[in-house]
Amino acid sequence: MLRLRWILLAAAVFLFTAIMGTAYFLEFRKIGRLTALADERMAVLVSMSRSVQELREKVAFYSTPEGVAHLAREQYNLSFPGETVFKIEVKKNSLPQEKR
């Protein structure tokens, strides 16, 4: 009868250890998954912060007279008074063909 008590005690300790080990393993796996998810979200946040900073810099630049002039030249093809504007046209088959 004494041996049966020790066997039951050992089985109970083993069962308790197996349950706690499994619980710790699952929690560590969950922590790893959440850490990876947090890192991914942080990378997205950093990229969005950089994008916002770039847009703020563009807004600051285009609110200056130089920025407005740059925008006018770039998008609307405007020029300052007295500037000479050259237009280069390339017609079809006007360039020499390369030898093959």
PDB file of N, CA and C in Angstrom:
ATOM      1  N   MET A   1       0.812  -1.190   0.000  1.00  0.00           N
ATOM      2  CA  MET A   1       0.000   0.000   0.000  1.00  0.00           C
ATOM      3  C   MET A   1       0.863   1.264   0.000  1.00  0.00           C
ATOM      4  N   LEU A   2       2.003   1.162   0.636  1.00  0.00           N
ATOM      5  CA  LEU A   2       2.903   2.305   0.687  1.00  0.00           C
ATOM      6  C   LEU A   2       3.420   2.658  -0.702  1.00  0.00           C
ATOM      7  N   ARG A   3       3.696   1.665  -1.489  1.00  0.00           N
ATOM      8  CA  ARG A   3       4.193   1.906  -2.836  1.00  0.00           C
ATOM      9  C   ARG A   3       3.131   2.571  -3.710  1.00  0.00           C
ATOM     10  N   LEU A   4       1.897   2.199  -3.542  1.00  0.00           N
ATOM     11  CA  LEU A   4       0.812   2.778  -4.331  1.00  0.00           C
ATOM     12  C   LEU A   4       0.674   4.269  -4.055  1.00  0.00           C
ATOM     13  N   ARG A   5       0.883   4.684  -2.793  1.00  0.00           N
ATOM     14  CA  ARG A   5       0.820   6.106  -2.455  1.00  0.00           C
ATOM     15  C   ARG A   5       1.939   6.881  -3.159  1.00  0.00           C
ATOM     16  N   TRP A   6       3.130   6.301  -3.181  1.00  0.00           N
ATOM     17  CA  TRP A   6       4.258   6.966  -3.841  1.00  0.00           C
ATOM     18  C   TRP A   6       4.028   7.036  -5.356  1.00  0.00           C
ATOM     19  N   ILE A   7       3.454   6.002  -5.906  1.00  0.00           N
ATOM     20  CA  ILE A   7       3.149   6.004  -7.342  1.00  0.00           C
ATOM     21  C   ILE A   7       2.110   7.061  -7.649  1.00  0.00           C
ATOM     22  N   LEU A   8       1.075   7.180  -6.834  1.00  0.00           N
ATOM     23  CA  LEU A   8       0.051   8.205  -7.036  1.00  0.00           C
ATOM     24  C   LEU A   8       0.632   9.608  -6.872  1.00  0.00           C
ATOM     25  N   LEU A   9       1.506   9.770  -5.859  1.00  0.00           N
ATOM     26  CA  LEU A   9       2.163  11.065  -5.661  1.00  0.00           C
ATOM     27  C   LEU A   9       3.047  11.416  -6.854  1.00  0.00           C
ATOM     28  N   ALA A  10       3.820  10.468  -7.338  1.00  0.00           N
ATOM     29  CA  ALA A  10       4.687  10.704  -8.501  1.00  0.00           C
ATOM     30  C   ALA A  10       3.856  11.015  -9.740  1.00  0.00           C
ATOM     31  N   ALA A  11       2.740  10.292  -9.913  1.00  0.00           N
ATOM     32  CA  ALA A  11       1.866  10.551 -11.062  1.00  0.00           C
ATOM     33  C   ALA A  11       1.254  11.941 -10.958  1.00  0.00           C
ATOM     34  N   ALA A  12       0.852  12.355  -9.747  1.00  0.00           N
ATOM     35  CA  ALA A  12       0.272  13.688  -9.562  1.00  0.00           C
ATOM     36  C   ALA A  12       1.312  14.776  -9.839  1.00  0.00           C
ATOM     37  N   VAL A  13       2.533  14.575  -9.337  1.00  0.00           N
ATOM     38  CA  VAL A  13       3.616  15.547  -9.580  1.00  0.00           C
ATOM     39  C   VAL A  13       3.940  15.607 -11.069  1.00  0.00           C
ATOM     40  N   PHE A  14       4.026  14.456 -11.713  1.00  0.00           N
ATOM     41  CA  PHE A  14       4.300  14.428 -13.148  1.00  0.00           C
ATOM     42  C   PHE A  14       3.194  15.129 -13.937  1.00  0.00           C
ATOM     43  N   LEU A  15       1.948  14.862 -13.594  1.00  0.00           N
ATOM     44  CA  LEU A  15       0.818  15.481 -14.276  1.00  0.00           C
ATOM     45  C   LEU A  15       0.837  16.993 -14.074  1.00  0.00           C
ATOM     46  N   PHE A  16       1.089  17.434 -12.839  1.00  0.00           N
ATOM     47  CA  PHE A  16       1.172  18.862 -12.547  1.00  0.00           C
ATOM     48  C   PHE A  16       2.301  19.508 -13.345  1.00  0.00           C
ATOM     49  N   THR A  17       3.456  18.844 -13.397  1.00  0.00           N
ATOM     50  CA  THR A  17       4.605  19.369 -14.146  1.00  0.00           C
ATOM     51  C   THR A  17       4.295  19.426 -15.636  1.00  0.00           C
ATOM     52  N   ALA A  18       3.641  18.414 -16.164  1.00  0.00           N
ATOM     53  CA  ALA A  18       3.304  18.407 -17.590  1.00  0.00           C
ATOM     54  C   ALA A  18       2.318  19.525 -17.922  1.00  0.00           C
ATOM     55  N   ILE A  19       1.334  19.732 -17.072  1.00  0.00           N
ATOM     56  CA  ILE A  19       0.345  20.790 -17.320  1.00  0.00           C
ATOM     57  C   ILE A  19       1.003  22.164 -17.244  1.00  0.00           C
ATOM     58  N   MET A  20       1.817  22.390 -16.231  1.00  0.00           N
ATOM     59  CA  MET A  20       2.488  23.691 -16.089  1.00  0.00           C
ATOM     60  C   MET A  20       3.497  23.919 -17.218  1.00  0.00           C
ATOM     61  N   GLY A  21       4.219  22.879 -17.606  1.00  0.00           N
ATOM     62  CA  GLY A  21       5.167  23.017 -18.716  1.00  0.00           C
ATOM     63  C   GLY A  21       4.463  23.362 -20.009  1.00  0.00           C
ATOM     64  N   THR A  22       3.337  22.711 -20.266  1.00  0.00           N
ATOM     65  CA  THR A  22       2.572  23.015 -21.469  1.00  0.00           C
ATOM     66  C   THR A  22       2.036  24.440 -21.427  1.00  0.00           C
ATOM     67  N   ALA A  23       1.553  24.860 -20.278  1.00  0.00           N
ATOM     68  CA  ALA A  23       1.030  26.225 -20.137  1.00  0.00           C
ATOM     69  C   ALA A  23       2.141  27.247 -20.378  1.00  0.00           C
ATOM     70  N   TYR A  24       3.327  27.024 -19.791  1.00  0.00           N
ATOM     71  CA  TYR A  24       4.440  27.939 -20.014  1.00  0.00           C
ATOM     72  C   TYR A  24       4.864  27.958 -21.472  1.00  0.00           C
ATOM     73  N   PHE A  25       4.908  26.797 -22.092  1.00  0.00           N
ATOM     74  CA  PHE A  25       5.285  26.723 -23.508  1.00  0.00           C
ATOM     75  C   PHE A  25       4.305  27.511 -24.367  1.00  0.00           C
ATOM     76  N   LEU A  26       3.015  27.334 -24.133  1.00  0.00           N
ATOM     77  CA  LEU A  26       2.014  28.057 -24.917  1.00  0.00           C
ATOM     78  C   LEU A  26       2.087  29.561 -24.678  1.00  0.00           C
ATOM     79  N   GLU A  27       2.341  29.962 -23.442  1.00  0.00           N
ATOM     80  CA  GLU A  27       2.455  31.393 -23.141  1.00  0.00           C
ATOM     81  C   GLU A  27       3.698  31.995 -23.792  1.00  0.00           C
ATOM     82  N   PHE A  28       4.816  31.269 -23.767  1.00  0.00           N
ATOM     83  CA  PHE A  28       6.015  31.785 -24.423  1.00  0.00           C
ATOM     84  C   PHE A  28       5.814  31.911 -25.925  1.00  0.00           C
ATOM     85  N   ARG A  29       5.106  30.965 -26.525  1.00  0.00           N
ATOM     86  CA  ARG A  29       4.816  31.046 -27.947  1.00  0.00           C
ATOM     87  C   ARG A  29       3.907  32.241 -28.247  1.00  0.00           C
ATOM     88  N   LYS A  30       2.932  32.482 -27.384  1.00  0.00           N
ATOM     89  CA  LYS A  30       2.041  33.623 -27.568  1.00  0.00           C
ATOM     90  C   LYS A  30       2.806  34.935 -27.421  1.00  0.00           C
ATOM     91  N   ILE A  31       3.724  34.985 -26.458  1.00  0.00           N
ATOM     92  CA  ILE A  31       4.539  36.187 -26.265  1.00  0.00           C
ATOM     93  C   ILE A  31       5.402  36.440 -27.491  1.00  0.00           C
ATOM     94  N   GLY A  32       5.985  35.398 -28.057  1.00  0.00           N
ATOM     95  CA  GLY A  32       6.787  35.560 -29.272  1.00  0.00           C
ATOM     96  C   GLY A  32       5.967  36.065 -30.434  1.00  0.00           C
ATOM     97  N   ARG A  33       4.758  35.529 -30.588  1.00  0.00           N
ATOM     98  CA  ARG A  33       3.887  35.969 -31.670  1.00  0.00           C
ATOM     99  C   ARG A  33       3.479  37.429 -31.486  1.00  0.00           C
ATOM    100  N   LEU A  34       3.147  37.815 -30.266  1.00  0.00           N
ATOM    101  CA  LEU A  34       2.761  39.204 -29.996  1.00  0.00           C
ATOM    102  C   LEU A  34       3.938  40.158 -30.164  1.00  0.00           C
ATOM    103  N   THR A  35       5.130  39.705 -29.814  1.00  0.00           N
ATOM    104  CA  THR A  35       6.320  40.533 -30.010  1.00  0.00           C
ATOM    105  C   THR A  35       6.575  40.771 -31.492  1.00  0.00           C
ATOM    106  N   ALA A  36       6.442  39.722 -32.291  1.00  0.00           N
ATOM    107  CA  ALA A  36       6.622  39.876 -33.738  1.00  0.00           C
ATOM    108  C   ALA A  36       5.570  40.808 -34.316  1.00  0.00           C
ATOM    109  N   LEU A  37       4.336  40.693 -33.856  1.00  0.00           N
ATOM    110  CA  LEU A  37       3.273  41.574 -34.327  1.00  0.00           C
ATOM    111  C   LEU A  37       3.531  43.020 -33.923  1.00  0.00           C
ATOM    112  N   ALA A  38       4.019  43.236 -32.696  1.00  0.00           N
ATOM    113  CA  ALA A  38       4.343  44.587 -32.239  1.00  0.00           C
ATOM    114  C   ALA A  38       5.492  45.166 -33.058  1.00  0.00           C
ATOM    115  N   ASP A  39       6.496  44.351 -33.381  1.00  0.00           N
ATOM    116  CA  ASP A  39       7.605  44.827 -34.212  1.00  0.00           C
ATOM    117  C   ASP A  39       7.124  45.217 -35.604  1.00  0.00           C
ATOM    118  N   GLU A  40       6.226  44.413 -36.159  1.00  0.00           N
ATOM    119  CA  GLU A  40       5.684  44.717 -37.481  1.00  0.00           C
ATOM    120  C   GLU A  40       4.899  46.027 -37.449  1.00  0.00           C
ATOM    121  N   ARG A  41       4.087  46.210 -36.441  1.00  0.00           N
ATOM    122  CA  ARG A  41       3.310  47.450 -36.311  1.00  0.00           C
ATOM    123  C   ARG A  41       4.224  48.646 -36.103  1.00  0.00           C
ATOM    124  N   MET A  42       5.307  48.452 -35.365  1.00  0.00           N
ATOM    125  CA  MET A  42       6.253  49.542 -35.143  1.00  0.00           C
ATOM    126  C   MET A  42       6.931  49.939 -36.448  1.00  0.00           C
ATOM    127  N   ALA A  43       7.258  48.957 -37.285  1.00  0.00           N
ATOM    128  CA  ALA A  43       7.856  49.268 -38.585  1.00  0.00           C
ATOM    129  C   ALA A  43       6.874  50.057 -39.451  1.00  0.00           C
ATOM    130  N   VAL A  44       5.605  49.683 -39.429  1.00  0.00           N
ATOM    131  CA  VAL A  44       4.586  50.419 -40.184  1.00  0.00           C
ATOM    132  C   VAL A  44       4.461  51.838 -39.639  1.00  0.00           C
ATOM    133  N   LEU A  45       4.477  51.976 -38.328  1.00  0.00           N
ATOM    134  CA  LEU A  45       4.374  53.288 -37.702  1.00  0.00           C
ATOM    135  C   LEU A  45       5.554  54.174 -38.070  1.00  0.00           C
ATOM    136  N   VAL A  46       6.754  53.602 -38.073  1.00  0.00           N
ATOM    137  CA  VAL A  46       7.949  54.373 -38.427  1.00  0.00           C
ATOM    138  C   VAL A  46       7.882  54.820 -39.886  1.00  0.00           C
ATOM    139  N   SER A  47       7.458  53.936 -40.783  1.00  0.00           N
ATOM    140  CA  SER A  47       7.370  54.313 -42.194  1.00  0.00           C
ATOM    141  C   SER A  47       6.307  55.388 -42.399  1.00  0.00           C
ATOM    142  N   MET A  48       5.202  55.294 -41.680  1.00  0.00           N
ATOM    143  CA  MET A  48       4.166  56.316 -41.805  1.00  0.00           C
ATOM    144  C   MET A  48       4.642  57.648 -41.213  1.00  0.00           C
ATOM    145  N   SER A  49       5.405  57.594 -40.146  1.00  0.00           N
ATOM    146  CA  SER A  49       5.953  58.820 -39.558  1.00  0.00           C
ATOM    147  C   SER A  49       6.915  59.494 -40.527  1.00  0.00           C
ATOM    148  N   ARG A  50       7.730  58.694 -41.214  1.00  0.00           N
ATOM    149  CA  ARG A  50       8.642  59.260 -42.217  1.00  0.00           C
ATOM    150  C   ARG A  50       7.861  59.882 -43.364  1.00  0.00           C
ATOM    151  N   SER A  51       6.800  59.227 -43.774  1.00  0.00           N
ATOM    152  CA  SER A  51       5.975  59.756 -44.854  1.00  0.00           C
ATOM    153  C   SER A  51       5.341  61.081 -44.443  1.00  0.00           C
ATOM    154  N   VAL A  52       4.836  61.141 -43.223  1.00  0.00           N
ATOM    155  CA  VAL A  52       4.239  62.383 -42.728  1.00  0.00           C
ATOM    156  C   VAL A  52       5.288  63.484 -42.661  1.00  0.00           C
ATOM    157  N   GLN A  53       6.495  63.146 -42.216  1.00  0.00           N
ATOM    158  CA  GLN A  53       7.563  64.142 -42.138  1.00  0.00           C
ATOM    159  C   GLN A  53       7.919  64.661 -43.526  1.00  0.00           C
ATOM    160  N   GLU A  54       8.007  63.768 -44.513  1.00  0.00           N
ATOM    161  CA  GLU A  54       8.294  64.207 -45.880  1.00  0.00           C
ATOM    162  C   GLU A  54       7.203  65.116 -46.419  1.00  0.00           C
ATOM    163  N   LEU A  55       5.953  64.773 -46.144  1.00  0.00           N
ATOM    164  CA  LEU A  55       4.848  65.612 -46.597  1.00  0.00           C
ATOM    165  C   LEU A  55       4.858  66.969 -45.910  1.00  0.00           C
ATOM    166  N   ARG A  56       5.211  67.010 -44.639  1.00  0.00           N
ATOM    167  CA  ARG A  56       5.320  68.293 -43.940  1.00  0.00           C
ATOM    168  C   ARG A  56       6.418  69.152 -44.543  1.00  0.00           C
ATOM    169  N   GLU A  57       7.541  68.508 -44.897  1.00  0.00           N
ATOM    170  CA  GLU A  57       8.629  69.253 -45.529  1.00  0.00           C
ATOM    171  C   GLU A  57       8.188  69.808 -46.885  1.00  0.00           C
ATOM    172  N   LYS A  58       7.431  69.023 -47.654  1.00  0.00           N
ATOM    173  CA  LYS A  58       6.934  69.516 -48.936  1.00  0.00           C
ATOM    174  C   LYS A  58       5.981  70.685 -48.748  1.00  0.00           C
ATOM    175  N   VAL A  59       5.099  70.584 -47.761  1.00  0.00           N
ATOM    176  CA  VAL A  59       4.168  71.682 -47.492  1.00  0.00           C
ATOM    177  C   VAL A  59       4.943  72.931 -47.093  1.00  0.00           C
ATOM    178  N   ALA A  60       5.959  72.763 -46.244  1.00  0.00           N
ATOM    179  CA  ALA A  60       6.765  73.915 -45.834  1.00  0.00           C
ATOM    180  C   ALA A  60       7.496  74.519 -47.026  1.00  0.00           C
ATOM    181  N   PHE A  61       8.000  73.667 -47.934  1.00  0.00           N
ATOM    182  CA  PHE A  61       8.722  74.182 -49.113  1.00  0.00           C
ATOM    183  C   PHE A  61       7.777  74.880 -50.076  1.00  0.00           C
ATOM    184  N   TYR A  62       6.623  74.282 -50.358  1.00  0.00           N
ATOM    185  CA  TYR A  62       5.711  74.864 -51.337  1.00  0.00           C
ATOM    186  C   TYR A  62       4.946  76.064 -50.793  1.00  0.00           C
ATOM    187  N   SER A  63       5.076  76.355 -49.507  1.00  0.00           N
ATOM    188  CA  SER A  63       4.454  77.568 -48.979  1.00  0.00           C
ATOM    189  C   SER A  63       5.391  78.764 -49.080  1.00  0.00           C
ATOM    190  N   THR A  64       6.627  78.553 -49.532  1.00  0.00           N
ATOM    191  CA  THR A  64       7.574  79.650 -49.739  1.00  0.00           C
ATOM    192  C   THR A  64       7.480  80.128 -51.182  1.00  0.00           C
ATOM    193  N   PRO A  65       7.939  81.341 -51.468  1.00  0.00           N
ATOM    194  CA  PRO A  65       7.933  81.826 -52.865  1.00  0.00           C
ATOM    195  C   PRO A  65       8.766  80.953 -53.802  1.00  0.00           C
ATOM    196  N   GLU A  66       9.895  80.427 -53.319  1.00  0.00           N
ATOM    197  CA  GLU A  66      10.714  79.545 -54.160  1.00  0.00           C
ATOM    198  C   GLU A  66       9.959  78.259 -54.474  1.00  0.00           C
ATOM    199  N   GLY A  67       9.237  77.755 -53.516  1.00  0.00           N
ATOM    200  CA  GLY A  67       8.459  76.542 -53.733  1.00  0.00           C
ATOM    201  C   GLY A  67       7.338  76.760 -54.734  1.00  0.00           C
ATOM    202  N   VAL A  68       6.682  77.906 -54.643  1.00  0.00           N
ATOM    203  CA  VAL A  68       5.619  78.215 -55.599  1.00  0.00           C
ATOM    204  C   VAL A  68       6.201  78.348 -56.998  1.00  0.00           C
ATOM    205  N   ALA A  69       7.366  79.002 -57.114  1.00  0.00           N
ATOM    206  CA  ALA A  69       8.011  79.133 -58.416  1.00  0.00           C
ATOM    207  C   ALA A  69       8.394  77.757 -58.963  1.00  0.00           C
ATOM    208  N   HIS A  70       8.918  76.909 -58.121  1.00  0.00           N
ATOM    209  CA  HIS A  70       9.290  75.560 -58.549  1.00  0.00           C
ATOM    210  C   HIS A  70       8.063  74.777 -59.016  1.00  0.00           C
ATOM    211  N   LEU A  71       6.985  74.884 -58.275  1.00  0.00           N
ATOM    212  CA  LEU A  71       5.752  74.201 -58.640  1.00  0.00           C
ATOM    213  C   LEU A  71       5.205  74.731 -59.960  1.00  0.00           C
ATOM    214  N   ALA A  72       5.265  76.040 -60.156  1.00  0.00           N
ATOM    215  CA  ALA A  72       4.773  76.630 -61.402  1.00  0.00           C
ATOM    216  C   ALA A  72       5.608  76.162 -62.589  1.00  0.00           C
ATOM    217  N   ARG A  73       6.910  76.091 -62.423  1.00  0.00           N
ATOM    218  CA  ARG A  73       7.769  75.623 -63.518  1.00  0.00           C
ATOM    219  C   ARG A  73       7.534  74.133 -63.791  1.00  0.00           C
ATOM    220  N   GLU A  74       7.417  73.354 -62.730  1.00  0.00           N
ATOM    221  CA  GLU A  74       7.326  71.909 -62.879  1.00  0.00           C
ATOM    222  C   GLU A  74       5.984  71.460 -63.444  1.00  0.00           C
ATOM    223  N   GLN A  75       4.888  71.969 -62.899  1.00  0.00           N
ATOM    224  CA  GLN A  75       3.577  71.455 -63.285  1.00  0.00           C
ATOM    225  C   GLN A  75       2.916  72.258 -64.399  1.00  0.00           C
ATOM    226  N   TYR A  76       3.151  73.547 -64.416  1.00  0.00           N
ATOM    227  CA  TYR A  76       2.422  74.384 -65.368  1.00  0.00           C
ATOM    228  C   TYR A  76       3.292  74.941 -66.492  1.00  0.00           C
ATOM    229  N   ASN A  77       4.563  74.559 -66.513  1.00  0.00           N
ATOM    230  CA  ASN A  77       5.506  74.987 -67.557  1.00  0.00           C
ATOM    231  C   ASN A  77       5.564  76.497 -67.692  1.00  0.00           C
ATOM    232  N   LEU A  78       5.541  77.206 -66.600  1.00  0.00           N
ATOM    233  CA  LEU A  78       5.640  78.664 -66.605  1.00  0.00           C
ATOM    234  C   LEU A  78       7.106  79.059 -66.502  1.00  0.00           C
ATOM    235  N   SER A  79       7.385  80.292 -66.906  1.00  0.00           N
ATOM    236  CA  SER A  79       8.750  80.788 -66.823  1.00  0.00           C
ATOM    237  C   SER A  79       8.719  82.229 -66.336  1.00  0.00           C
ATOM    238  N   PHE A  80       9.872  82.710 -65.914  1.00  0.00           N
ATOM    239  CA  PHE A  80       9.985  84.088 -65.475  1.00  0.00           C
ATOM    240  C   PHE A  80      10.003  85.010 -66.690  1.00  0.00           C
ATOM    241  N   PRO A  81       9.610  86.269 -66.530  1.00  0.00           N
ATOM    242  CA  PRO A  81       9.683  87.207 -67.653  1.00  0.00           C
ATOM    243  C   PRO A  81      11.133  87.381 -68.109  1.00  0.00           C
ATOM    244  N   GLY A  82      11.325  87.405 -69.411  1.00  0.00           N
ATOM    245  CA  GLY A  82      12.653  87.585 -69.970  1.00  0.00           C
ATOM    246  C   GLY A  82      13.414  86.293 -70.194  1.00  0.00           C
ATOM    247  N   GLU A  83      12.906  85.167 -69.744  1.00  0.00           N
ATOM    248  CA  GLU A  83      13.584  83.891 -69.971  1.00  0.00           C
ATOM    249  C   GLU A  83      13.270  83.384 -71.369  1.00  0.00           C
ATOM    250  N   THR A  84      14.240  82.738 -71.969  1.00  0.00           N
ATOM    251  CA  THR A  84      14.035  82.134 -73.271  1.00  0.00           C
ATOM    252  C   THR A  84      13.682  80.664 -73.073  1.00  0.00           C
ATOM    253  N   VAL A  85      12.603  80.252 -73.704  1.00  0.00           N
ATOM    254  CA  VAL A  85      12.150  78.877 -73.572  1.00  0.00           C
ATOM    255  C   VAL A  85      12.423  78.159 -74.891  1.00  0.00           C
ATOM    256  N   PHE A  86      13.089  77.036 -74.804  1.00  0.00           N
ATOM    257  CA  PHE A  86      13.378  76.228 -75.975  1.00  0.00           C
ATOM    258  C   PHE A  86      12.491  74.996 -75.953  1.00  0.00           C
ATOM    259  N   LYS A  87      11.918  74.683 -77.106  1.00  0.00           N
ATOM    260  CA  LYS A  87      11.092  73.499 -77.226  1.00  0.00           C
ATOM    261  C   LYS A  87      11.771  72.572 -78.221  1.00  0.00           C
ATOM    262  N   ILE A  88      12.083  71.383 -77.806  1.00  0.00           N
ATOM    263  CA  ILE A  88      12.772  70.424 -78.659  1.00  0.00           C
ATOM    264  C   ILE A  88      11.754  69.386 -79.101  1.00  0.00           C
ATOM    265  N   GLU A  89      11.610  69.268 -80.398  1.00  0.00           N
ATOM    266  CA  GLU A  89      10.689  68.283 -80.947  1.00  0.00           C
ATOM    267  C   GLU A  89      11.492  67.219 -81.675  1.00  0.00           C
ATOM    268  N   VAL A  90      11.126  65.994 -81.472  1.00  0.00           N
ATOM    269  CA  VAL A  90      11.759  64.879 -82.160  1.00  0.00           C
ATOM    270  C   VAL A  90      10.692  64.243 -83.026  1.00  0.00           C
ATOM    271  N   LYS A  91      10.948  64.283 -84.340  1.00  0.00           N
ATOM    272  CA  LYS A  91       9.984  63.687 -85.259  1.00  0.00           C
ATOM    273  C   LYS A  91      10.320  62.228 -85.459  1.00  0.00           C
ATOM    274  N   LYS A  92       9.330  61.491 -85.832  1.00  0.00           N
ATOM    275  CA  LYS A  92       9.499  60.062 -86.041  1.00  0.00           C
ATOM    276  C   LYS A  92      10.485  59.809 -87.180  1.00  0.00           C
ATOM    277  N   ASN A  93      11.375  58.874 -86.987  1.00  0.00           N
ATOM    278  CA  ASN A  93      12.386  58.452 -87.973  1.00  0.00           C
ATOM    279  C   ASN A  93      13.365  59.568 -88.318  1.00  0.00           C
ATOM    280  N   SER A  94      13.492  60.573 -87.474  1.00  0.00           N
ATOM    281  CA  SER A  94      14.473  61.628 -87.759  1.00  0.00           C
ATOM    282  C   SER A  94      15.831  61.301 -87.151  1.00  0.00           C
ATOM    283  N   LEU A  95      15.882  60.413 -86.217  1.00  0.00           N
ATOM    284  CA  LEU A  95      17.149  60.038 -85.623  1.00  0.00           C
ATOM    285  C   LEU A  95      17.754  58.866 -86.400  1.00  0.00           C
ATOM    286  N   PRO A  96      19.097  58.824 -86.472  1.00  0.00           N
ATOM    287  CA  PRO A  96      19.723  57.707 -87.204  1.00  0.00           C
ATOM    288  C   PRO A  96      19.501  56.409 -86.448  1.00  0.00           C
ATOM    289  N   GLN A  97      19.270  55.352 -87.221  1.00  0.00           N
ATOM    290  CA  GLN A  97      19.077  54.044 -86.604  1.00  0.00           C
ATOM    291  C   GLN A  97      20.422  53.426 -86.290  1.00  0.00           C
ATOM    292  N   GLU A  98      20.454  52.687 -85.201  1.00  0.00           N
ATOM    293  CA  GLU A  98      21.697  52.018 -84.809  1.00  0.00           C
ATOM    294  C   GLU A  98      21.923  50.812 -85.708  1.00  0.00           C
ATOM    295  N   LYS A  99      23.195  50.536 -85.980  1.00  0.00           N
ATOM    296  CA  LYS A  99      23.519  49.369 -86.790  1.00  0.00           C
ATOM    297  C   LYS A  99      23.356  48.121 -85.943  1.00  0.00           C
ATOM    298  N   ARG A 100      22.698  47.141 -86.519  1.00  0.00           N
ATOM    299  CA  ARG A 100      22.457  45.902 -85.768  1.00  0.00           C
ATOM    300  C   ARG A 100      23.340  44.801 -86.254  1.00  0.00           C
TER     301      ARG A 100
END
